[in-house]
XYZ file of C-alpha atoms in Angstrom:
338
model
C 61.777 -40.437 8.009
C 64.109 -43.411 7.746
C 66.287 -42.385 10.357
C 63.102 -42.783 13.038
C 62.461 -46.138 11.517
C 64.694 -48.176 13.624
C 63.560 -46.296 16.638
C 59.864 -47.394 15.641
C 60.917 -50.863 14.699
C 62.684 -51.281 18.191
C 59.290 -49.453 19.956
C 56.908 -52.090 18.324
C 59.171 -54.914 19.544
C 59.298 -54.338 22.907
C 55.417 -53.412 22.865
C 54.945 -57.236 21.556
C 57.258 -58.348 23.853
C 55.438 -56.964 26.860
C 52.171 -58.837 24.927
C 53.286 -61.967 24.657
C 51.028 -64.778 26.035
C 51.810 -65.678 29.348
C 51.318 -69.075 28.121
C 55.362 -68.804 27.561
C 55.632 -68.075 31.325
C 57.845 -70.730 32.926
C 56.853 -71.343 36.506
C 58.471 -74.620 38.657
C 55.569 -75.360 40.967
C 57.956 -77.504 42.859
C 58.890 -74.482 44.059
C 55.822 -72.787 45.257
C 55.313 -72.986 48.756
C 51.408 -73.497 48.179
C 52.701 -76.709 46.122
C 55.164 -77.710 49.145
C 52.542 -77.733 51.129
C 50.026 -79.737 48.903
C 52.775 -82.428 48.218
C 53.196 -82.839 52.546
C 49.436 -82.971 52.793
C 49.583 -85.841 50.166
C 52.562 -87.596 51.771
C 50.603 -87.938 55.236
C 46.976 -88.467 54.411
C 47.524 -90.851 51.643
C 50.901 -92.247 50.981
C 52.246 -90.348 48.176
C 56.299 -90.447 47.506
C 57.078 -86.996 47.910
C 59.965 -87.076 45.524
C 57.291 -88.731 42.960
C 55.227 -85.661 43.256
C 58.032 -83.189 43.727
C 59.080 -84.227 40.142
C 55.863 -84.344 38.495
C 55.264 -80.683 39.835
C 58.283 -79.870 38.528
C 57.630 -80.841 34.579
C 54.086 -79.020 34.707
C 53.454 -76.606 32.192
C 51.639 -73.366 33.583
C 48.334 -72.654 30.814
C 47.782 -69.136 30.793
C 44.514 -69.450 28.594
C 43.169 -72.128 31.040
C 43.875 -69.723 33.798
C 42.367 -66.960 32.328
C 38.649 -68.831 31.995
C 38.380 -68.318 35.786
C 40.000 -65.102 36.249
C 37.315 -62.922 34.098
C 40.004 -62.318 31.655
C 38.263 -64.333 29.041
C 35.372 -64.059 26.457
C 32.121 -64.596 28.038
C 30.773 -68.270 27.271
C 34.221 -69.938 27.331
C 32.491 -72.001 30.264
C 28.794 -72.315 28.718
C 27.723 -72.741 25.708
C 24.907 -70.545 24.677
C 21.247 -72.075 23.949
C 21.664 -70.939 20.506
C 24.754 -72.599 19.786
C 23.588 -75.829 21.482
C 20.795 -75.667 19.211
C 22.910 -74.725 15.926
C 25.746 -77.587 16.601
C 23.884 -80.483 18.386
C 19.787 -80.237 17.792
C 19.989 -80.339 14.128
C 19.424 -83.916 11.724
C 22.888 -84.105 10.791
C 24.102 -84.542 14.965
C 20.946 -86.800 15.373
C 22.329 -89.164 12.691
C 25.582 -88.791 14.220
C 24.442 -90.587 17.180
C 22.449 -93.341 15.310
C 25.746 -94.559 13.947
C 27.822 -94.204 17.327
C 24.435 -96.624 19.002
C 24.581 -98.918 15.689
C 28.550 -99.161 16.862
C 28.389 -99.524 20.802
C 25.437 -101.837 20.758
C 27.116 -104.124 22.886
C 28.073 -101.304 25.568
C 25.235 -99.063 25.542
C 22.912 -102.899 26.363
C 24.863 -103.952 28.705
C 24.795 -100.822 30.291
C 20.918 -100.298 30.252
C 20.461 -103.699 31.301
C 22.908 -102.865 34.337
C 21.671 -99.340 35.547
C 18.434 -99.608 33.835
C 18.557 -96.695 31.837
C 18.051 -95.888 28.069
C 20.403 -95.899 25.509
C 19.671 -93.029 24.194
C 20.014 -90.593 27.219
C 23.665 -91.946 27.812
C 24.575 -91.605 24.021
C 23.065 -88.060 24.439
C 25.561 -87.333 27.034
C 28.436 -88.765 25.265
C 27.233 -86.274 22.515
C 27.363 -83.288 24.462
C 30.302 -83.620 26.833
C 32.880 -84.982 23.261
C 31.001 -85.241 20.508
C 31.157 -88.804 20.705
C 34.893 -88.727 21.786
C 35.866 -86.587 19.037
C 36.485 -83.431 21.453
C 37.358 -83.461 25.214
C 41.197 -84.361 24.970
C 42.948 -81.253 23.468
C 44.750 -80.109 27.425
C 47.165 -82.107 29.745
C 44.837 -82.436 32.480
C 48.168 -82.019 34.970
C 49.280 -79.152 33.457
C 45.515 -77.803 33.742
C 44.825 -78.504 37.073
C 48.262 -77.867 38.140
C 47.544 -73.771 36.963
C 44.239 -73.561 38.518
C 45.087 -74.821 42.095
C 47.924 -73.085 42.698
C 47.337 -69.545 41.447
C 44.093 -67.171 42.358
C 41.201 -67.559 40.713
C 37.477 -67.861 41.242
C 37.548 -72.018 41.854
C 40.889 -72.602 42.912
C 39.867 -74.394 46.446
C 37.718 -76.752 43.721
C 40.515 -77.312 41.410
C 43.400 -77.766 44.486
C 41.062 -80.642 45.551
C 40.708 -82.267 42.158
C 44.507 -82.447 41.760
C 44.461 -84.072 45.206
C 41.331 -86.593 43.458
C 43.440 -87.190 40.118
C 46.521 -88.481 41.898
C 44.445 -90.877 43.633
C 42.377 -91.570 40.489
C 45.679 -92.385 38.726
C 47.491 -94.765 41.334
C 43.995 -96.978 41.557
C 44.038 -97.226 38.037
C 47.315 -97.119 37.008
C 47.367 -94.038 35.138
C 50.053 -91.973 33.998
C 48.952 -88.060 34.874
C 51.482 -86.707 32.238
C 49.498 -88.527 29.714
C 45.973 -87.948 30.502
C 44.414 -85.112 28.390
C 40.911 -83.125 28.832
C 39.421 -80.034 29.022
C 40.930 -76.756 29.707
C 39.172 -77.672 33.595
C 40.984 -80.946 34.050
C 37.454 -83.132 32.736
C 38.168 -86.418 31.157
C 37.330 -88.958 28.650
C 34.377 -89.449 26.432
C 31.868 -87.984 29.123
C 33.762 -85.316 30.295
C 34.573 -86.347 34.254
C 36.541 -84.274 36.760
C 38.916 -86.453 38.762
C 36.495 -86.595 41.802
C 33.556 -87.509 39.852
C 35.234 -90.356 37.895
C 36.509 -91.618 41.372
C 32.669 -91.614 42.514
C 31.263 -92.734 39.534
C 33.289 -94.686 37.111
C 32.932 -98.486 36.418
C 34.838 -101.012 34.417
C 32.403 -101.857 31.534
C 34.615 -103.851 29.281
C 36.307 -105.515 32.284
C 39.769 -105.368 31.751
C 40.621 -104.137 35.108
C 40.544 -100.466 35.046
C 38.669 -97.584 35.072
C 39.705 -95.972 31.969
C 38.364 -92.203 31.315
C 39.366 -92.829 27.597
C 37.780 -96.194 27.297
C 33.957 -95.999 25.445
C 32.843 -98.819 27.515
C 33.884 -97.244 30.795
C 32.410 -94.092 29.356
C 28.866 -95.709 28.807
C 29.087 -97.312 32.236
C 30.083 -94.244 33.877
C 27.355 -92.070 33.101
C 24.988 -94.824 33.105
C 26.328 -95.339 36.658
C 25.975 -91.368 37.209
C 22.499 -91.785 36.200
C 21.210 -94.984 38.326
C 22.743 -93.689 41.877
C 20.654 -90.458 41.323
C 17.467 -92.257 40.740
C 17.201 -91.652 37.048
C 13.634 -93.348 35.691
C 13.348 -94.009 31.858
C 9.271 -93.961 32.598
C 9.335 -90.381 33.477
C 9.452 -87.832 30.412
C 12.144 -85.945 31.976
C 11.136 -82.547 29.715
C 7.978 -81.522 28.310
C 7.130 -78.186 26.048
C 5.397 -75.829 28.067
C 2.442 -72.611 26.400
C 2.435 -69.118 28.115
C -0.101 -66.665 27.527
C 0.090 -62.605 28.578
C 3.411 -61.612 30.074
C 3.450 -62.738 33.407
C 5.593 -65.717 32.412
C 8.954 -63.203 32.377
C 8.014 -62.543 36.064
C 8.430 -66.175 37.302
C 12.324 -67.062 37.942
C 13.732 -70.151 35.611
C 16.444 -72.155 36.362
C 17.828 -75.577 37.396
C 16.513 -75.254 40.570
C 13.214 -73.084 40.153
C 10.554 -75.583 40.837
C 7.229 -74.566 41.482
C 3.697 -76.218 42.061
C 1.530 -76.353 38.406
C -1.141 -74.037 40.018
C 1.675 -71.328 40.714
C 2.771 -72.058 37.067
C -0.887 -71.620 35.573
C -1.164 -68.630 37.995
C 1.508 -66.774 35.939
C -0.026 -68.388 32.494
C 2.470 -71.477 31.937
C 0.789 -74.789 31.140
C 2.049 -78.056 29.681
C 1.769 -78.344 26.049
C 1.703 -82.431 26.211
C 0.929 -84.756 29.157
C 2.946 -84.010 32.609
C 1.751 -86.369 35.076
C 2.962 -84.356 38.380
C 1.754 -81.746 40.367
C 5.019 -79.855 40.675
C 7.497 -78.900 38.008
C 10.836 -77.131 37.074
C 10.323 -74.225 35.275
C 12.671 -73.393 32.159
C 12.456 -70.204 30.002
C 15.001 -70.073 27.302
C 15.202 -67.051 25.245
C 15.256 -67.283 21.348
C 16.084 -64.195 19.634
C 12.534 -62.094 20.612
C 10.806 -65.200 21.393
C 11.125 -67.772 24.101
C 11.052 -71.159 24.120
C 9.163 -73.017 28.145
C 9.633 -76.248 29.539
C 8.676 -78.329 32.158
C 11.083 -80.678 33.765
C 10.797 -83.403 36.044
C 13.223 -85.336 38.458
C 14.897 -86.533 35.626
C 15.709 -83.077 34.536
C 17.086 -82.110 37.664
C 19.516 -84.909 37.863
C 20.843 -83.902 34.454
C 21.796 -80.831 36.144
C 23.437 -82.676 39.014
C 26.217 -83.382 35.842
C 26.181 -80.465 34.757
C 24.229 -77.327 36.671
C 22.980 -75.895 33.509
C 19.454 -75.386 32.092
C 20.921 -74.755 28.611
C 23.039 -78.087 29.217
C 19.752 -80.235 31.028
C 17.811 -79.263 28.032
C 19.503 -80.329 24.994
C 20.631 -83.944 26.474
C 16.826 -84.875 26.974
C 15.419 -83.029 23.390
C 18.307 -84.874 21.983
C 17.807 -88.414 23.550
C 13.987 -87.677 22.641
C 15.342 -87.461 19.028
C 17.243 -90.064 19.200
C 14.597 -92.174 20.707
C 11.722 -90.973 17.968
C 14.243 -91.294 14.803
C 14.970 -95.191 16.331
C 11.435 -95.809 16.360
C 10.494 -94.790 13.282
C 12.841 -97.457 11.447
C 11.489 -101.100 10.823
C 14.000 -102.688 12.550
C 15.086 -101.929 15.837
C 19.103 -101.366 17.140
C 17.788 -102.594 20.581
């Protein structure tokens, strides 16, 4: 028996050798002729030193778990969150209070900005909540290293991510950023609200005014979703979501979504009516499932511009219950933060 043992020893080594993430796999994307390619592009449509951009291609850092996210190699929801864990982690007293104390400290910010883009406080804190937690989260990845991986080896997006790493140099010589230094998501999103390079270019302002557009900057943060908000047509006098009643079974016939809008008579047809006030005659319809039950709503434009940030029902519903929260614990108190 012990004479096998170093046999068995030396089989399970090279089993975990063969195992080993590929996030140890060392790949110079100078190299590549996909990144050769890229690095010509930017040299004659905008400018770019390619020596500059030969070098930083050279110190990225291939992420085999980011990779993996778009490849179907990884657990399902590593994209999404789930309507029950939205629920469990951000609709609960404890996240609501959260956010009382982040408006008590960005008074200042969050005014100026609703003053500006004429939009509430509370639906841009409810982003900020979502997308970082209030700037806790969003920062754990080297957004070059990130996007560097995704455009230049196959996966299901990698046309989208090749053009964001074309966006974030650009991004970074306007506002003289350093790419090795920004940090993200595991999809190359930035800052306190979570932007891809193209939509920080689009959308970003400088809040605080100190001259730049800075993705980890609050102010800038408040501004730029504010500004998000305002060039979509976002009105604080519409209720964005209302509760919806169902009765028979007709309801799980009639397709929900982001984009399912229907007239209310279709709606009432298959036994969905507003719970509270919903002063239009057409709706988006949104069935969530919870556990054996479901839970309808009724969006408006609002709603749909939510999912314009993000092209989620899941996502478009908890920013306006939890701005709604926000909104009703802030009324409640004597003394208003605003």
């Amino acid at each position: 028996m012990h004479s096998n043992a170093p046999k068995f020893l030396i089989s399970i080594f090279s089993f975990l050798i063969i195992l080993l993430p590929l996030q140890a796999k060392s790949v110079d994307y100078s190299r590549l002729p996909a990144a050769r390619a890229f690095v010509e592009r930017m040299h004659s449509r905008h400018g770019f030193d390619k020596a500059r951009l030969y070098a930083l291609l050279k110190r990225a850092k291939h992420q085999s778990e980011t990779l993996a996210r778009y490849q179907g190699r990884h657990k399902v929801g590593s994209t999404d969150f789930s309507w029950s864990r939205y629920k469990r982690k951000i609709l609960i007293a404890e996240s609501v209070a959260l956010g009382r104390r982040f408006m008590a400290k960005n008074r200042r910010w969050l005014r100026l900005a609703s003053r500006r883009y004429r939009v509430s406080p509370e639906i841009i804190s409810a982003f900020i909540r979502v997308e970082s937690k209030f700037g806790l989260y969003g920062h754990e990845y080297p957004v070059w290293d990130s996007l560097v991986t995704l455009a230049f080896n196959p996966n299901r997006k990698q046309k989208f991510f090749r053009d964001e790493l074309e966006q974030l140099l650009i991004l970074a010589r306007k506002n003289r950023l350093d790419v090795l230094k920004l940090r993200g998501s595991f999809a190359g999103a930035m800052g306190c609200v979570q932007q891809v390079p193209s939509i920080q270019l689009r959308y970003s302002v400088d809040l605080d005014g100190d001259g730049r557009k800075d993705p980890d900057s609050m102010a800038d943060c408040i501004g730029s979703i504010a500004s998000f908000l305002h060039r979509h047509g976002w009105k604080d006098s519409r209720p964005t979501l209302v509760p919806a009643r169902h009765s028979g079974e007709a309801f799980l016939r009639l397709r929900s979504g982001y984009r399912s809008r229907y007239p209310l008579s279709t709606l009432k047809h298959y036994g969905i009516t507003p719970a509270r006030s919903f002063p239009f005659k057409e709706a988006y319809y949104i069935r969530l499932r919870e556990g054996s039950r479901y839970a309808l709503y009724l969006g408006d434009a609002n709603y749909r511009i939510i999912t314009r940030y993000n092209a989620s029902k899941r996502y478009a519903v908890t920013i306006a219950l939890y701005a709604k929260a926000l909104k009703r614990t802030l009324n409640t108190e004597s003394k208003s933060l605003y």
